[in-house]
Amino acid sequence: MVIHTWGFPQTPVIKPPRPVYVTKVACSTDESGNCNTNSRFINGQILKIYYGKGTVTATTTATVTFEGESIDSYNINTGSAHRYPRVDTIAEPFVVSGLINIAVTGGQASKTFDVYVFSR
């Protein structure tokens, strides 16, 4: 007969990380080259922003803001890109709870591109 004893697990039990959510914001500029689009509701840390070039072929700078505070700005014409915005003073990810705004002023007319916001 073998005696079995049950003890504490050898590895610490931790809760799994929260899932990463992706919010797609489709943007299209009007005849003046302007765009002003809001995302769906986002709650959590902004981990990264992916800009998909779409049909843009000239300088078109998209500015991502939350409640008037600039999170990131990027010229879509330079190509698709992954960007990792951080709060300048503390080098931490942005934490938001609400709608994020993507705006373009004076960009190329009648073009489309996508912005993907990764949050946790």
Short mmCIF file of N, CA, C and O in Angstrom, two decimals:
data_model
loop_
_atom_site.label_atom_id
_atom_site.label_comp_id
_atom_site.label_asym_id
_atom_site.label_seq_id
_atom_site.Cartn_x
_atom_site.Cartn_y
_atom_site.Cartn_z
N MET A 1 0.83 -1.17 0.00
CA MET A 1 0.00 0.00 0.00
C MET A 1 0.88 1.24 0.00
O MET A 1 1.86 1.31 0.72
N VAL A 2 0.51 2.22 -0.85
CA VAL A 2 1.26 3.46 -0.96
C VAL A 2 0.44 4.58 -0.34
O VAL A 2 -0.75 4.73 -0.62
N ILE A 3 1.07 5.38 0.49
CA ILE A 3 0.38 6.50 1.13
C ILE A 3 0.60 7.74 0.27
O ILE A 3 1.74 8.10 -0.05
N HIS A 4 -0.50 8.40 -0.12
CA HIS A 4 -0.43 9.62 -0.91
C HIS A 4 -0.70 10.81 -0.01
O HIS A 4 -1.65 10.79 0.77
N THR A 5 0.12 11.82 -0.14
CA THR A 5 -0.14 13.06 0.59
C THR A 5 -0.31 14.17 -0.43
O THR A 5 0.37 14.21 -1.46
N TRP A 6 -1.20 15.05 -0.17
CA TRP A 6 -1.49 16.15 -1.07
C TRP A 6 -1.07 17.45 -0.41
O TRP A 6 -1.47 17.76 0.70
N GLY A 7 -0.24 18.19 -1.10
CA GLY A 7 0.24 19.45 -0.55
C GLY A 7 -0.15 20.60 -1.45
O GLY A 7 -0.99 20.49 -2.34
N PHE A 8 0.48 21.70 -1.21
CA PHE A 8 0.25 22.87 -2.04
C PHE A 8 0.91 22.69 -3.39
O PHE A 8 1.94 22.01 -3.51
N PRO A 9 0.35 23.31 -4.44
CA PRO A 9 0.99 23.19 -5.76
C PRO A 9 2.39 23.81 -5.75
O PRO A 9 2.67 24.74 -5.00
N GLN A 10 3.26 23.25 -6.54
CA GLN A 10 4.64 23.73 -6.59
C GLN A 10 4.78 25.05 -7.33
O GLN A 10 5.72 25.78 -7.14
N THR A 11 3.86 25.32 -8.23
CA THR A 11 3.90 26.59 -8.96
C THR A 11 2.82 27.51 -8.42
O THR A 11 1.75 27.06 -8.02
N PRO A 12 3.10 28.79 -8.38
CA PRO A 12 2.09 29.72 -7.84
C PRO A 12 0.86 29.76 -8.75
O PRO A 12 0.96 29.65 -9.97
N VAL A 13 -0.26 29.91 -8.15
CA VAL A 13 -1.51 30.01 -8.90
C VAL A 13 -1.79 31.50 -9.12
O VAL A 13 -1.94 32.25 -8.17
N ILE A 14 -1.83 31.89 -10.37
CA ILE A 14 -2.10 33.29 -10.70
C ILE A 14 -3.30 33.33 -11.63
O ILE A 14 -3.60 32.36 -12.32
N LYS A 15 -3.98 34.46 -11.61
CA LYS A 15 -5.11 34.54 -12.53
C LYS A 15 -4.59 34.88 -13.93
O LYS A 15 -3.58 35.58 -14.07
N PRO A 16 -5.23 34.35 -14.94
CA PRO A 16 -4.76 34.59 -16.30
C PRO A 16 -4.91 36.07 -16.66
O PRO A 16 -5.75 36.77 -16.10
N PRO A 17 -4.10 36.55 -17.60
CA PRO A 17 -4.21 37.96 -18.00
C PRO A 17 -5.55 38.23 -18.67
O PRO A 17 -6.15 37.33 -19.26
N ARG A 18 -5.99 39.46 -18.56
CA ARG A 18 -7.23 39.85 -19.22
C ARG A 18 -7.05 39.75 -20.73
O ARG A 18 -5.96 39.96 -21.25
N PRO A 19 -8.11 39.45 -21.45
CA PRO A 19 -7.99 39.32 -22.90
C PRO A 19 -7.70 40.68 -23.56
O PRO A 19 -8.00 41.73 -23.00
N VAL A 20 -7.14 40.61 -24.75
CA VAL A 20 -6.86 41.81 -25.53
C VAL A 20 -8.02 42.01 -26.50
O VAL A 20 -8.41 41.08 -27.21
N TYR A 21 -8.59 43.20 -26.50
CA TYR A 21 -9.69 43.54 -27.39
C TYR A 21 -9.18 44.40 -28.53
O TYR A 21 -8.29 45.23 -28.34
N VAL A 22 -9.75 44.21 -29.71
CA VAL A 22 -9.37 45.00 -30.88
C VAL A 22 -10.62 45.74 -31.37
O VAL A 22 -11.65 45.12 -31.62
N THR A 23 -10.49 47.04 -31.49
CA THR A 23 -11.58 47.87 -31.99
C THR A 23 -11.15 48.45 -33.33
O THR A 23 -10.14 49.15 -33.42
N LYS A 24 -11.93 48.17 -34.38
CA LYS A 24 -11.63 48.69 -35.71
C LYS A 24 -12.44 49.97 -35.92
O LYS A 24 -13.64 50.01 -35.67
N VAL A 25 -11.73 51.01 -36.39
CA VAL A 25 -12.38 52.28 -36.72
C VAL A 25 -12.11 52.54 -38.20
O VAL A 25 -10.96 52.74 -38.60
N ALA A 26 -13.15 52.48 -39.02
CA ALA A 26 -13.03 52.75 -40.45
C ALA A 26 -13.15 54.25 -40.66
O ALA A 26 -14.11 54.87 -40.22
N CYS A 27 -12.16 54.83 -41.33
CA CYS A 27 -12.14 56.27 -41.56
C CYS A 27 -12.20 56.56 -43.05
O CYS A 27 -11.58 55.85 -43.85
N SER A 28 -12.91 57.59 -43.42
CA SER A 28 -12.92 58.02 -44.82
C SER A 28 -12.94 59.54 -44.84
O SER A 28 -13.69 60.18 -44.12
N THR A 29 -12.08 60.09 -45.68
CA THR A 29 -11.99 61.54 -45.78
C THR A 29 -13.02 62.05 -46.78
O THR A 29 -13.36 61.36 -47.74
N ASP A 30 -13.49 63.26 -46.56
CA ASP A 30 -14.47 63.86 -47.47
C ASP A 30 -13.74 64.59 -48.60
O ASP A 30 -12.53 64.46 -48.77
N GLU A 31 -14.47 65.37 -49.38
CA GLU A 31 -13.88 66.09 -50.52
C GLU A 31 -12.83 67.10 -50.09
O GLU A 31 -11.96 67.47 -50.86
N SER A 32 -12.91 67.58 -48.85
CA SER A 32 -11.93 68.54 -48.33
C SER A 32 -10.72 67.87 -47.72
O SER A 32 -9.78 68.54 -47.30
N GLY A 33 -10.73 66.55 -47.61
CA GLY A 33 -9.62 65.83 -46.99
C GLY A 33 -9.74 65.75 -45.48
O GLY A 33 -8.77 65.47 -44.79
N ASN A 34 -10.94 65.97 -44.95
CA ASN A 34 -11.16 65.94 -43.50
C ASN A 34 -11.91 64.67 -43.10
O ASN A 34 -12.70 64.13 -43.87
N CYS A 35 -11.67 64.23 -41.88
CA CYS A 35 -12.35 63.06 -41.33
C CYS A 35 -12.46 63.27 -39.82
O CYS A 35 -11.53 63.77 -39.19
N ASN A 36 -13.59 62.91 -39.25
CA ASN A 36 -13.78 63.00 -37.81
C ASN A 36 -14.67 61.83 -37.40
O ASN A 36 -15.87 61.86 -37.60
N THR A 37 -14.06 60.77 -36.84
CA THR A 37 -14.76 59.54 -36.55
C THR A 37 -14.50 59.12 -35.11
O THR A 37 -13.37 59.22 -34.63
N ASN A 38 -15.52 58.60 -34.44
CA ASN A 38 -15.37 58.07 -33.09
C ASN A 38 -15.39 56.55 -33.13
O ASN A 38 -16.05 55.94 -33.96
N SER A 39 -14.67 55.94 -32.18
CA SER A 39 -14.66 54.49 -32.05
C SER A 39 -15.86 54.04 -31.24
O SER A 39 -16.63 54.86 -30.75
N ARG A 40 -16.01 52.74 -31.09
CA ARG A 40 -16.95 52.21 -30.11
C ARG A 40 -16.36 52.46 -28.73
O ARG A 40 -15.22 52.86 -28.59
N PHE A 41 -17.14 52.16 -27.70
CA PHE A 41 -16.68 52.37 -26.32
C PHE A 41 -15.47 51.48 -26.03
O PHE A 41 -15.50 50.28 -26.29
N ILE A 42 -14.41 52.08 -25.50
CA ILE A 42 -13.20 51.36 -25.14
C ILE A 42 -12.95 51.61 -23.66
O ILE A 42 -12.99 52.75 -23.20
N ASN A 43 -12.66 50.53 -22.92
CA ASN A 43 -12.41 50.66 -21.49
C ASN A 43 -11.16 49.87 -21.13
O ASN A 43 -11.16 48.65 -21.20
N GLY A 44 -10.07 50.54 -20.79
CA GLY A 44 -8.85 49.86 -20.39
C GLY A 44 -7.61 50.56 -20.92
O GLY A 44 -7.65 51.70 -21.35
N GLN A 45 -6.51 49.83 -20.87
CA GLN A 45 -5.23 50.35 -21.34
C GLN A 45 -5.14 50.25 -22.86
O GLN A 45 -5.51 49.23 -23.43
N ILE A 46 -4.61 51.29 -23.48
CA ILE A 46 -4.33 51.24 -24.91
C ILE A 46 -2.96 50.59 -25.07
O ILE A 46 -1.95 51.16 -24.69
N LEU A 47 -2.93 49.38 -25.60
CA LEU A 47 -1.67 48.66 -25.77
C LEU A 47 -0.94 49.07 -27.04
O LEU A 47 0.27 49.26 -27.03
N LYS A 48 -1.69 49.17 -28.13
CA LYS A 48 -1.07 49.59 -29.39
C LYS A 48 -2.15 50.06 -30.34
O LYS A 48 -3.33 49.76 -30.17
N ILE A 49 -1.71 50.82 -31.34
CA ILE A 49 -2.60 51.29 -32.40
C ILE A 49 -1.99 50.87 -33.72
O ILE A 49 -0.80 51.08 -33.96
N TYR A 50 -2.80 50.23 -34.55
CA TYR A 50 -2.34 49.82 -35.88
C TYR A 50 -3.06 50.66 -36.92
O TYR A 50 -4.28 50.77 -36.91
N TYR A 51 -2.28 51.27 -37.81
CA TYR A 51 -2.82 52.08 -38.89
C TYR A 51 -2.72 51.27 -40.18
O TYR A 51 -1.63 50.86 -40.56
N GLY A 52 -3.86 51.03 -40.84
CA GLY A 52 -3.88 50.37 -42.14
C GLY A 52 -3.96 51.43 -43.23
O GLY A 52 -4.88 52.24 -43.22
N LYS A 53 -3.02 51.43 -44.16
CA LYS A 53 -2.92 52.50 -45.16
C LYS A 53 -4.15 52.68 -46.01
O LYS A 53 -4.54 53.80 -46.34
N GLY A 54 -4.79 51.62 -46.40
CA GLY A 54 -5.99 51.74 -47.23
C GLY A 54 -5.69 52.34 -48.59
O GLY A 54 -4.73 51.95 -49.25
N THR A 55 -6.49 53.32 -49.02
CA THR A 55 -6.33 53.92 -50.35
C THR A 55 -5.59 55.25 -50.33
O THR A 55 -5.55 55.94 -51.34
N VAL A 56 -4.99 55.62 -49.22
CA VAL A 56 -4.29 56.91 -49.10
C VAL A 56 -3.02 56.90 -49.93
O VAL A 56 -2.23 55.97 -49.87
N THR A 57 -2.84 57.97 -50.75
CA THR A 57 -1.64 58.07 -51.59
C THR A 57 -0.94 59.42 -51.47
O THR A 57 -0.04 59.72 -52.23
N ALA A 58 -1.35 60.25 -50.52
CA ALA A 58 -0.69 61.54 -50.28
C ALA A 58 -0.72 61.81 -48.78
O ALA A 58 -1.39 61.11 -48.02
N THR A 59 0.00 62.82 -48.34
CA THR A 59 0.10 63.13 -46.91
C THR A 59 -1.28 63.26 -46.27
O THR A 59 -2.08 64.10 -46.65
N THR A 60 -1.55 62.38 -45.32
CA THR A 60 -2.81 62.37 -44.57
C THR A 60 -2.47 61.97 -43.14
O THR A 60 -2.19 60.81 -42.86
N THR A 61 -2.44 62.94 -42.25
CA THR A 61 -2.06 62.70 -40.86
C THR A 61 -3.29 62.49 -40.00
O THR A 61 -4.15 63.36 -39.90
N ALA A 62 -3.36 61.32 -39.39
CA ALA A 62 -4.47 60.98 -38.48
C ALA A 62 -4.03 61.27 -37.05
O ALA A 62 -2.94 60.88 -36.64
N THR A 63 -4.90 61.93 -36.30
CA THR A 63 -4.63 62.23 -34.90
C THR A 63 -5.65 61.50 -34.04
O THR A 63 -6.86 61.65 -34.24
N VAL A 64 -5.16 60.68 -33.10
CA VAL A 64 -6.02 59.90 -32.22
C VAL A 64 -6.05 60.62 -30.86
O VAL A 64 -5.01 60.88 -30.27
N THR A 65 -7.28 60.95 -30.40
CA THR A 65 -7.41 61.66 -29.13
C THR A 65 -8.47 60.99 -28.25
O THR A 65 -9.35 60.30 -28.73
N PHE A 66 -8.34 61.24 -26.95
CA PHE A 66 -9.34 60.82 -25.97
C PHE A 66 -9.63 62.01 -25.07
O PHE A 66 -8.73 62.52 -24.41
N GLU A 67 -10.87 62.46 -25.09
CA GLU A 67 -11.31 63.61 -24.31
C GLU A 67 -10.37 64.82 -24.48
O GLU A 67 -9.98 65.46 -23.52
N GLY A 68 -10.00 65.08 -25.71
CA GLY A 68 -9.17 66.24 -26.03
C GLY A 68 -7.68 66.04 -25.85
O GLY A 68 -6.88 66.88 -26.24
N GLU A 69 -7.26 64.92 -25.25
CA GLU A 69 -5.84 64.65 -25.05
C GLU A 69 -5.32 63.78 -26.20
O GLU A 69 -5.89 62.74 -26.52
N SER A 70 -4.23 64.23 -26.82
CA SER A 70 -3.67 63.50 -27.95
C SER A 70 -2.99 62.21 -27.48
O SER A 70 -2.13 62.24 -26.61
N ILE A 71 -3.39 61.09 -28.08
CA ILE A 71 -2.76 59.80 -27.78
C ILE A 71 -1.66 59.52 -28.79
O ILE A 71 -0.57 59.09 -28.43
N ASP A 72 -1.94 59.76 -30.08
CA ASP A 72 -0.96 59.48 -31.13
C ASP A 72 -1.32 60.25 -32.38
O ASP A 72 -2.47 60.62 -32.59
N SER A 73 -0.32 60.49 -33.21
CA SER A 73 -0.51 61.15 -34.50
C SER A 73 0.41 60.47 -35.50
O SER A 73 1.59 60.22 -35.20
N TYR A 74 -0.13 60.16 -36.70
CA TYR A 74 0.67 59.41 -37.66
C TYR A 74 0.24 59.77 -39.08
O TYR A 74 -0.95 59.89 -39.36
N ASN A 75 1.23 59.91 -39.98
CA ASN A 75 0.98 60.16 -41.40
C ASN A 75 0.71 58.82 -42.08
O ASN A 75 1.64 58.03 -42.28
N ILE A 76 -0.53 58.57 -42.44
CA ILE A 76 -0.94 57.29 -43.02
C ILE A 76 -0.21 57.01 -44.33
O ILE A 76 0.05 55.86 -44.67
N ASN A 77 0.16 58.04 -45.07
CA ASN A 77 0.80 57.85 -46.37
C ASN A 77 2.16 57.17 -46.25
O ASN A 77 2.63 56.55 -47.21
N THR A 78 2.81 57.21 -45.11
CA THR A 78 4.12 56.57 -44.98
C THR A 78 4.02 55.05 -44.90
O THR A 78 5.03 54.37 -44.90
N GLY A 79 2.79 54.52 -44.82
CA GLY A 79 2.58 53.07 -44.83
C GLY A 79 1.89 52.60 -43.58
O GLY A 79 1.77 53.32 -42.59
N SER A 80 1.43 51.36 -43.63
CA SER A 80 0.79 50.76 -42.46
C SER A 80 1.82 50.64 -41.35
O SER A 80 2.99 50.38 -41.60
N ALA A 81 1.38 50.81 -40.09
CA ALA A 81 2.34 50.78 -39.00
C ALA A 81 1.69 50.41 -37.68
O ALA A 81 0.52 50.70 -37.45
N HIS A 82 2.49 49.77 -36.82
CA HIS A 82 2.11 49.52 -35.44
C HIS A 82 2.74 50.62 -34.60
O HIS A 82 3.93 50.88 -34.72
N ARG A 83 1.95 51.26 -33.76
CA ARG A 83 2.47 52.33 -32.89
C ARG A 83 2.10 51.98 -31.45
O ARG A 83 1.03 51.44 -31.19
N TYR A 84 3.01 52.30 -30.52
CA TYR A 84 2.82 51.99 -29.12
C TYR A 84 2.84 53.27 -28.30
O TYR A 84 3.87 53.66 -27.78
N PRO A 85 1.70 53.94 -28.20
CA PRO A 85 1.68 55.23 -27.49
C PRO A 85 1.82 55.04 -25.98
O PRO A 85 1.33 54.06 -25.41
N ARG A 86 2.52 55.95 -25.34
CA ARG A 86 2.71 55.96 -23.89
C ARG A 86 2.51 57.37 -23.38
O ARG A 86 2.76 58.34 -24.09
N VAL A 87 2.10 57.49 -22.12
CA VAL A 87 2.03 58.79 -21.49
C VAL A 87 3.46 59.27 -21.29
O VAL A 87 4.27 58.57 -20.69
N ASP A 88 3.78 60.46 -21.80
CA ASP A 88 5.15 60.95 -21.79
C ASP A 88 5.79 61.02 -20.40
O ASP A 88 6.92 60.61 -20.22
N THR A 89 5.07 61.51 -19.43
CA THR A 89 5.70 61.77 -18.13
C THR A 89 5.96 60.51 -17.31
O THR A 89 6.89 60.47 -16.53
N ILE A 90 5.15 59.46 -17.50
CA ILE A 90 5.34 58.26 -16.68
C ILE A 90 5.63 57.00 -17.49
O ILE A 90 5.81 55.93 -16.93
N ALA A 91 5.70 57.10 -18.80
CA ALA A 91 6.04 55.99 -19.70
C ALA A 91 5.14 54.77 -19.49
O ALA A 91 5.58 53.64 -19.51
N GLU A 92 3.85 55.00 -19.26
CA GLU A 92 2.87 53.94 -19.08
C GLU A 92 1.82 54.03 -20.18
O GLU A 92 1.61 55.09 -20.76
N PRO A 93 1.13 52.93 -20.47
CA PRO A 93 0.07 52.97 -21.48
C PRO A 93 -1.06 53.92 -21.07
O PRO A 93 -1.29 54.14 -19.89
N PHE A 94 -1.74 54.47 -22.06
CA PHE A 94 -2.91 55.30 -21.80
C PHE A 94 -4.03 54.42 -21.26
O PHE A 94 -4.23 53.31 -21.72
N VAL A 95 -4.77 54.92 -20.30
CA VAL A 95 -5.95 54.24 -19.79
C VAL A 95 -7.15 55.10 -20.15
O VAL A 95 -7.17 56.30 -19.84
N VAL A 96 -8.11 54.50 -20.84
CA VAL A 96 -9.27 55.25 -21.31
C VAL A 96 -10.55 54.53 -20.90
O VAL A 96 -10.55 53.34 -20.62
N SER A 97 -11.63 55.28 -20.87
CA SER A 97 -12.95 54.71 -20.65
C SER A 97 -13.94 55.60 -21.38
O SER A 97 -14.44 56.58 -20.84
N GLY A 98 -14.16 55.29 -22.64
CA GLY A 98 -15.05 56.09 -23.45
C GLY A 98 -14.73 55.95 -24.92
O GLY A 98 -14.14 54.96 -25.36
N LEU A 99 -15.11 56.96 -25.69
CA LEU A 99 -14.90 56.95 -27.13
C LEU A 99 -13.57 57.59 -27.48
O LEU A 99 -13.21 58.63 -26.93
N ILE A 100 -12.87 56.99 -28.42
CA ILE A 100 -11.64 57.57 -28.94
C ILE A 100 -11.97 58.20 -30.28
O ILE A 100 -12.73 57.64 -31.07
N ASN A 101 -11.41 59.38 -30.53
CA ASN A 101 -11.69 60.12 -31.76
C ASN A 101 -10.49 60.04 -32.70
O ASN A 101 -9.35 60.21 -32.27
N ILE A 102 -10.75 59.79 -33.98
CA ILE A 102 -9.71 59.84 -35.02
C ILE A 102 -10.09 60.97 -35.95
O ILE A 102 -11.19 61.00 -36.50
N ALA A 103 -9.18 61.92 -36.10
CA ALA A 103 -9.46 63.10 -36.92
C ALA A 103 -8.34 63.33 -37.93
O ALA A 103 -7.17 63.11 -37.64
N VAL A 104 -8.73 63.77 -39.11
CA VAL A 104 -7.79 64.18 -40.16
C VAL A 104 -8.25 65.54 -40.64
O VAL A 104 -9.43 65.74 -40.93
N THR A 105 -7.32 66.49 -40.73
CA THR A 105 -7.64 67.79 -41.31
C THR A 105 -6.62 68.08 -42.40
O THR A 105 -5.42 67.91 -42.20
N GLY A 106 -7.11 68.47 -43.55
CA GLY A 106 -6.23 68.81 -44.67
C GLY A 106 -5.51 67.62 -45.27
O GLY A 106 -4.41 67.76 -45.80
N GLY A 107 -6.11 66.46 -45.23
CA GLY A 107 -5.51 65.27 -45.83
C GLY A 107 -5.94 65.13 -47.28
O GLY A 107 -6.47 66.05 -47.89
N GLN A 108 -5.71 63.96 -47.83
CA GLN A 108 -6.09 63.68 -49.22
C GLN A 108 -7.60 63.45 -49.28
O GLN A 108 -8.18 62.81 -48.42
N ALA A 109 -8.23 63.98 -50.32
CA ALA A 109 -9.68 63.92 -50.47
C ALA A 109 -10.15 62.54 -50.88
O ALA A 109 -9.50 61.85 -51.67
N SER A 110 -11.29 62.15 -50.35
CA SER A 110 -12.03 60.93 -50.73
C SER A 110 -11.19 59.66 -50.67
O SER A 110 -11.17 58.87 -51.60
N LYS A 111 -10.52 59.43 -49.55
CA LYS A 111 -9.72 58.21 -49.35
C LYS A 111 -10.18 57.51 -48.08
O LYS A 111 -10.80 58.11 -47.20
N THR A 112 -9.88 56.22 -47.97
CA THR A 112 -10.26 55.44 -46.79
C THR A 112 -9.04 54.78 -46.18
O THR A 112 -8.07 54.45 -46.87
N PHE A 113 -9.09 54.59 -44.87
CA PHE A 113 -8.07 53.84 -44.14
C PHE A 113 -8.71 53.32 -42.85
O PHE A 113 -9.78 53.76 -42.47
N ASP A 114 -8.03 52.37 -42.21
CA ASP A 114 -8.55 51.79 -40.97
C ASP A 114 -7.56 52.01 -39.83
O ASP A 114 -6.34 51.99 -40.04
N VAL A 115 -8.11 52.19 -38.64
CA VAL A 115 -7.31 52.30 -37.43
C VAL A 115 -7.80 51.22 -36.48
O VAL A 115 -9.00 51.11 -36.22
N TYR A 116 -6.88 50.38 -36.00
CA TYR A 116 -7.22 49.32 -35.06
C TYR A 116 -6.62 49.68 -33.69
O TYR A 116 -5.43 49.95 -33.59
N VAL A 117 -7.46 49.70 -32.66
CA VAL A 117 -7.03 50.04 -31.31
C VAL A 117 -7.03 48.76 -30.48
O VAL A 117 -8.08 48.11 -30.31
N PHE A 118 -5.87 48.36 -29.97
CA PHE A 118 -5.73 47.17 -29.14
C PHE A 118 -5.75 47.62 -27.68
O PHE A 118 -4.95 48.46 -27.28
N SER A 119 -6.66 47.05 -26.90
CA SER A 119 -6.78 47.47 -25.49
C SER A 119 -6.97 46.25 -24.60
O SER A 119 -7.35 45.18 -25.04
N ARG A 120 -6.67 46.46 -23.33
CA ARG A 120 -6.85 45.40 -22.34
C ARG A 120 -7.47 46.01 -21.11
O ARG A 120 -7.11 47.01 -20.62
#
